[in-house]
Coordinates of C-alpha atoms and ligand atoms in Angstrom, one line a residue:
R1 CA -100.2 55.2 -41.5
A2 CA -96.5 55.8 -41.7
K3 CA -97.1 57.4 -45.0
Q4 CA -99.6 59.9 -43.6
E5 CA -97.0 60.9 -41.0
G6 CA -94.6 61.8 -43.8
G7 CA -93.2 60.0 -46.8
H8 CA -89.7 60.3 -45.4
R9 CA -90.5 58.1 -42.4
F10 CA -92.0 55.4 -44.6
V11 CA -89.1 55.3 -46.9
L12 CA -86.6 55.3 -44.0
F13 CA -88.4 52.4 -42.3
D14 CA -88.4 50.4 -45.5
A15 CA -84.7 50.9 -46.1
D16 CA -84.0 49.9 -42.5
Q17 CA -86.0 46.8 -42.9
E18 CA -84.2 45.9 -46.1
R19 CA -80.9 46.5 -44.4
T20 CA -81.8 44.2 -41.5
I21 CA -82.8 41.5 -43.9
R22 CA -79.6 41.9 -45.9
E23 CA -77.5 41.9 -42.7
Q24 CA -79.2 38.7 -41.4
R25 CA -78.6 37.0 -44.7
E26 CA -74.9 38.0 -44.6
A27 CA -74.6 36.9 -41.0
L28 CA -76.1 33.5 -41.9
A29 CA -73.7 33.1 -44.9
R30 CA -70.8 33.8 -42.5
G31 CA -72.2 31.3 -40.0
L32 CA -72.6 28.6 -42.7
E33 CA -69.1 29.2 -43.9
A34 CA -67.8 28.8 -40.3
L35 CA -69.8 25.6 -39.9
R36 CA -68.3 24.2 -43.1
N37 CA -64.8 25.4 -42.1
G38 CA -64.9 23.5 -38.9
E39 CA -65.1 26.6 -36.6
F40 CA -68.1 25.1 -34.6
A41 CA -67.5 22.7 -31.7
L42 CA -69.6 21.0 -29.1
Y43 CA -68.9 21.7 -25.5
Y44 CA -70.1 19.2 -22.9
Q45 CA -71.8 19.9 -19.6
P46 CA -71.9 17.0 -17.1
K47 CA -75.2 15.5 -15.9
V48 CA -74.9 13.9 -12.5
D49 CA -76.8 11.7 -10.1
M50 CA -76.5 13.9 -7.0
R51 CA -77.3 11.2 -4.4
A52 CA -75.1 8.4 -6.0
G53 CA -72.4 11.0 -6.6
R54 CA -72.0 9.6 -10.1
V55 CA -71.6 11.3 -13.5
I56 CA -74.2 9.8 -15.8
G57 CA -73.5 11.7 -19.0
A58 CA -73.4 15.1 -20.5
E59 CA -75.3 17.6 -22.7
A60 CA -73.7 18.8 -25.9
L61 CA -73.9 22.5 -26.3
I62 CA -72.8 24.2 -29.5
R63 CA -70.1 26.9 -29.6
W64 CA -68.6 28.9 -32.5
L65 CA -64.8 29.1 -31.9
H66 CA -64.6 32.4 -33.7
P67 CA -61.1 33.2 -34.9
E68 CA -61.4 36.9 -33.8
L69 CA -64.2 37.0 -31.3
G70 CA -63.4 33.9 -29.3
V71 CA -65.9 31.4 -28.0
L72 CA -69.4 32.5 -29.0
S73 CA -72.5 31.0 -27.3
P74 CA -75.5 29.8 -29.4
A75 CA -77.5 33.0 -28.6
H76 CA -75.2 34.8 -31.0
F77 CA -75.7 32.6 -34.1
L78 CA -78.3 29.9 -33.6
P79 CA -81.4 32.0 -34.2
L80 CA -80.0 32.8 -37.7
F81 CA -79.9 29.1 -38.6
E82 CA -83.1 28.1 -36.9
G83 CA -85.3 30.2 -39.2
S84 CA -83.5 29.1 -42.3
E85 CA -83.2 26.1 -44.6
H86 CA -79.8 25.4 -43.0
A87 CA -81.2 24.3 -39.6
V88 CA -81.1 20.7 -40.8
E89 CA -77.5 20.9 -41.9
L90 CA -76.5 22.4 -38.6
G91 CA -78.5 19.7 -36.7
E92 CA -77.0 16.9 -38.7
W93 CA -73.5 18.2 -37.9
V94 CA -74.4 18.2 -34.2
I95 CA -75.6 14.6 -34.4
A96 CA -72.5 13.4 -36.4
T97 CA -70.2 15.2 -34.0
A98 CA -71.9 13.8 -30.9
L99 CA -71.8 10.3 -32.3
S100 CA -68.1 10.6 -33.1
Q101 CA -67.5 11.9 -29.6
L102 CA -69.3 8.9 -28.1
D103 CA -67.1 6.7 -30.2
V104 CA -63.9 8.4 -28.9
W105 CA -65.1 8.2 -25.3
R106 CA -66.0 4.5 -25.7
Q107 CA -62.4 3.8 -26.9
A108 CA -61.3 5.5 -23.7
D109 CA -63.6 3.2 -21.7
L110 CA -65.9 6.1 -20.8
A111 CA -69.6 5.0 -21.1
L112 CA -71.6 8.1 -21.0
E113 CA -75.1 9.1 -22.0
L114 CA -75.1 12.1 -24.3
S115 CA -77.9 14.6 -24.8
I116 CA -78.1 16.8 -27.9
N117 CA -80.4 19.7 -28.6
I118 CA -82.5 19.5 -31.8
S119 CA -84.3 22.5 -33.2
A120 CA -88.0 22.5 -34.0
S121 CA -87.5 22.8 -37.8
H122 CA -85.1 19.9 -37.8
F123 CA -87.1 17.7 -35.5
Q124 CA -90.2 18.3 -37.6
Q125 CA -88.7 16.9 -40.8
D126 CA -90.7 13.8 -41.9
D127 CA -87.6 11.7 -42.4
F128 CA -85.9 12.7 -39.1
A129 CA -86.0 9.2 -37.7
T130 CA -84.7 7.6 -40.9
R131 CA -81.8 10.0 -41.2
L132 CA -80.9 9.5 -37.5
A133 CA -80.9 5.7 -38.0
G134 CA -78.6 6.2 -40.9
Q135 CA -76.2 8.3 -38.8
L136 CA -76.3 5.7 -36.0
S137 CA -75.4 2.9 -38.4
A138 CA -72.3 4.8 -39.4
H139 CA -71.2 4.4 -35.7
P140 CA -71.7 0.7 -34.9
G141 CA -69.7 1.1 -31.7
V142 CA -72.3 3.5 -30.3
T143 CA -75.3 2.1 -28.5
P144 CA -78.4 4.1 -29.6
S145 CA -79.6 4.2 -26.0
Q146 CA -76.5 6.3 -25.2
L147 CA -78.1 9.1 -27.2
Q148 CA -80.8 11.3 -25.8
I149 CA -82.5 14.0 -27.9
E150 CA -83.7 17.2 -26.2
V151 CA -86.5 19.1 -27.9
L152 CA -88.2 22.1 -26.3
E153 CA -91.5 21.3 -24.6
T154 CA -93.0 24.0 -26.9
T155 CA -91.7 22.2 -30.0
A156 CA -93.4 19.0 -29.0
L157 CA -96.6 20.8 -28.3
A158 CA -96.6 22.7 -31.5
D159 CA -97.2 19.5 -33.5
L160 CA -98.2 16.8 -31.0
I161 CA -99.1 14.1 -33.5
G162 CA -95.9 14.6 -35.4
A163 CA -93.8 14.7 -32.2
C164 CA -95.4 11.5 -31.0
R165 CA -94.7 9.7 -34.3
T166 CA -91.1 10.8 -34.5
M167 CA -90.4 10.0 -30.9
E168 CA -91.9 6.6 -31.2
Q169 CA -89.9 5.8 -34.4
C170 CA -86.6 6.8 -32.7
R171 CA -87.4 5.1 -29.4
Q172 CA -87.9 1.9 -31.4
F173 CA -84.2 1.8 -32.1
G174 CA -83.3 2.9 -28.6
V175 CA -82.9 6.7 -28.7
S176 CA -84.6 8.5 -25.8
F177 CA -86.1 12.0 -25.5
A178 CA -86.2 14.8 -23.0
L179 CA -88.6 17.7 -23.0
D180 CA -86.3 20.7 -22.6
D181 CA -87.2 23.9 -20.6
F182 CA -90.1 21.9 -19.2
G183 CA -92.6 24.1 -17.4
T184 CA -92.5 26.9 -19.8
G185 CA -94.8 25.5 -22.4
Y186 CA -98.1 24.9 -20.4
S187 CA -98.2 21.1 -21.2
S188 CA -101.5 19.8 -20.1
L189 CA -101.6 16.5 -18.3
T190 CA -103.4 15.0 -21.3
Y191 CA -100.5 16.0 -23.6
L192 CA -97.9 14.6 -21.3
K193 CA -99.8 11.3 -21.1
R194 CA -99.6 11.0 -24.9
L195 CA -96.0 12.2 -25.5
P196 CA -93.5 9.3 -25.2
A197 CA -90.7 11.5 -23.7
D198 CA -88.6 9.8 -21.2
V199 CA -87.3 12.8 -19.4
L200 CA -88.7 16.1 -18.1
K201 CA -85.9 18.7 -18.0
I202 CA -87.0 21.3 -15.4
D203 CA -86.4 24.8 -16.8
Q204 CA -83.6 26.6 -15.1
S205 CA -85.7 29.7 -14.6
F206 CA -87.7 27.8 -12.0
V207 CA -84.7 26.0 -10.5
R208 CA -82.7 29.1 -10.0
D209 CA -85.1 30.6 -7.4
I210 CA -86.2 27.6 -5.4
L211 CA -84.3 28.7 -2.4
R212 CA -86.2 32.0 -2.0
D213 CA -89.4 31.8 -4.1
P214 CA -92.1 29.5 -2.8
E215 CA -94.0 29.6 -6.1
D216 CA -91.0 28.5 -8.1
L217 CA -90.4 25.8 -5.5
A218 CA -94.0 24.7 -5.9
I219 CA -93.6 24.5 -9.7
V220 CA -90.4 22.4 -9.4
A221 CA -92.1 20.1 -6.8
G222 CA -95.0 19.8 -9.2
V223 CA -92.9 18.8 -12.2
I224 CA -91.1 16.3 -10.1
G225 CA -94.4 14.8 -8.9
L226 CA -95.7 14.8 -12.5
A227 CA -92.6 12.9 -13.6
Q228 CA -93.1 10.3 -10.8
T229 CA -96.8 9.9 -11.6
F230 CA -96.3 9.5 -15.3
G231 CA -93.2 7.2 -14.9
R232 CA -90.8 9.7 -16.4
T233 CA -87.4 10.9 -15.1
A234 CA -86.9 14.5 -13.9
I235 CA -83.7 16.3 -14.3
A236 CA -83.0 19.8 -13.0
E237 CA -81.0 22.3 -15.1
G238 CA -79.4 25.5 -13.7
V239 CA -78.2 24.0 -10.4
E240 CA -75.9 26.8 -9.4
T241 CA -75.1 25.8 -5.8
A242 CA -74.8 22.7 -3.6
E243 CA -77.8 24.1 -1.6
H244 CA -80.0 24.0 -4.7
G245 CA -79.0 20.4 -5.1
C246 CA -80.0 19.6 -1.4
R247 CA -83.4 21.1 -1.9
L248 CA -83.9 19.2 -5.2
L249 CA -82.9 15.9 -3.4
E250 CA -85.4 16.6 -0.7
L251 CA -88.1 17.0 -3.4
G252 CA -87.2 13.7 -4.9
C253 CA -85.1 14.9 -7.9
E254 CA -81.7 13.1 -8.1
L255 CA -80.4 14.2 -11.5
A256 CA -78.9 17.6 -12.1
Q257 CA -76.9 19.8 -14.3
G258 CA -75.6 23.3 -13.7
Y259 CA -72.7 25.7 -13.1
G260 CA -72.7 24.6 -9.5
I261 CA -71.5 21.2 -10.7
A262 CA -69.6 22.1 -13.8
R263 CA -69.8 24.6 -16.7
P264 CA -69.9 23.3 -20.3
M265 CA -66.3 22.3 -21.3
P266 CA -64.4 21.1 -24.4
A267 CA -64.6 17.4 -25.1
A268 CA -61.0 16.7 -24.0
E269 CA -61.6 18.0 -20.5
L270 CA -64.6 15.8 -19.7
P271 CA -62.8 12.5 -19.0
V272 CA -60.4 14.4 -16.6
W273 CA -63.3 16.2 -14.9
T274 CA -65.3 13.0 -14.6
A275 CA -62.4 11.1 -12.9
A276 CA -61.8 14.0 -10.5
W277 CA -65.4 14.9 -9.5
Q278 CA -66.4 14.7 -5.9
P279 CA -70.0 15.5 -5.0
P280 CA -70.6 17.9 -2.0
Q281 CA -71.0 15.8 1.2
A282 CA -74.3 17.3 2.0
W283 CA -75.9 15.5 -1.0
A284 CA -75.2 12.1 0.4
L285 CA -76.8 13.2 3.7
A286 CA -79.9 14.9 2.2
P287 CA -83.0 13.2 3.5
A288 CA -84.5 10.9 0.8
Q289 CA -88.1 11.2 -0.3
H290 CA -90.2 8.3 0.4
Y291 CA -93.3 7.6 -1.6
A292 CA -96.2 5.4 -0.5
Ligands
LIG301 P1 -80.6 24.5 -23.1 O1 -80.6 23.3 -23.9 O2 -81.7 24.7 -22.1 O3 -79.2 24.5 -22.4 C1 -79.0 25.0 -21.1 C2 -78.2 26.4 -21.2 O4 -78.0 26.9 -19.9 C3 -76.9 26.3 -21.8 O5 -76.6 27.6 -22.4 C4 -76.0 26.2 -20.6 O6 -74.6 26.6 -20.8 C5 -76.7 27.1 -19.6 N1 -76.5 26.7 -18.2 C6 -76.2 25.4 -17.7 N2 -76.1 25.5 -16.4 C7 -76.4 26.7 -16.0 C8 -76.5 27.4 -14.7 O7 -76.3 26.8 -13.7 N3 -76.8 28.7 -14.7 C9 -77.1 29.4 -15.9 N4 -77.4 30.6 -15.8 N5 -77.0 28.8 -17.1 C10 -76.6 27.5 -17.2 P2 -76.0 27.7 -23.9 O8 -74.9 26.7 -24.1 O9 -75.7 29.1 -24.1 O10 -77.2 27.2 -24.8 C11 -78.4 28.0 -24.8 C12 -79.5 27.3 -25.6 O11 -79.1 27.1 -27.0 C13 -79.7 25.8 -25.2 O12 -80.6 25.8 -24.0 C14 -80.4 25.2 -26.4 O13 -81.7 25.5 -26.4 C15 -79.6 25.9 -27.5 N6 -78.6 25.0 -28.0 C16 -77.3 24.8 -27.5 N7 -76.6 24.0 -28.3 C17 -77.5 23.6 -29.3 C18 -77.3 22.7 -30.4 O14 -76.3 22.1 -30.6 N8 -78.4 22.7 -31.2 C19 -79.6 23.4 -31.0 N9 -80.6 23.2 -31.9 N10 -79.7 24.2 -29.9 C20 -78.7 24.3 -29.1
LIG302 MG1 -81.0 21.4 -23.6
LIG303 MG1 -83.1 23.9 -21.1
LIG304 MG1 -83.1 26.9 -22.7

């Protein structure tokens, strides 16, 4: 059709597409070089128990400490990796870095649970569990139950049988799983019943608006109820204010993460932040949910 509209357009479009592909390949090559040069780092965002006022752990979030552009968030470079054969290399770097960090914190007497994000193409490798076990055995000081793997709800649903198998294999040696961005993937109850995921991580797009959008509030309440029914743990992400926290506590969700608690921070800052953190008073006073 483009050809009928004029040969020029067709040719132009083709050249454009070629250039885009070349640019993406070059960008990936730069990203890969940066990974191998040690320009990537994990930042850590605290996860807290709002009612107990306790820091339970952190989520590791990747950053590119770019020598010219500063701290780049994953949206700028992760998509390049995820579609490529280097997704596994990046993911294994994340696992190795997270385990080393747990070792460092343990030596400083900080026993935290650490969540890491694993991309679909990495998680779907047949030998994912075996390789994870190998990496854990290189860190004998780390208890596998300190490690939690977040996969997108949509990733787990894309290959339910494979996801169940990998999760079961990893849970056998103590690693737990969270379904990230939960609520965005249309999980049916039947799927959830089969998936051995320990945690449902309520997507921040729903959490953000619970104070003014009754439908989002209903979705969040529904996920919390689902977690309770199926014996899973719910955690809310994107908790931006103390008031969001109060509302979540009223709904029966005690665990949270968000800018209202802390932004992701470099590893060295986490022990200091943890020691200094004081929860808002309102959280201890929020009425508790009681279930029959
Ligand atoms: P995610 O796993 O759902 O992580 C939550 C994202 O929301 C993070 O963005 C975090 O910085 C941000 N966030 C946390 N609290 C708040 C809040 O209160 N308000 C708002 N507006 N945002 C908040 P980030 O670090 O840019 O990461 C984006 C996504 O990139 C992550 O979403 C995750 O899917 C992916 N990602 C991050 N690190 C890794 C990694 O090491 N490996 C893989 N495969 N994916 C990663
Ligand atoms: Mg996550
Ligand atoms: Mg998420
Ligand atoms: Mg997300």
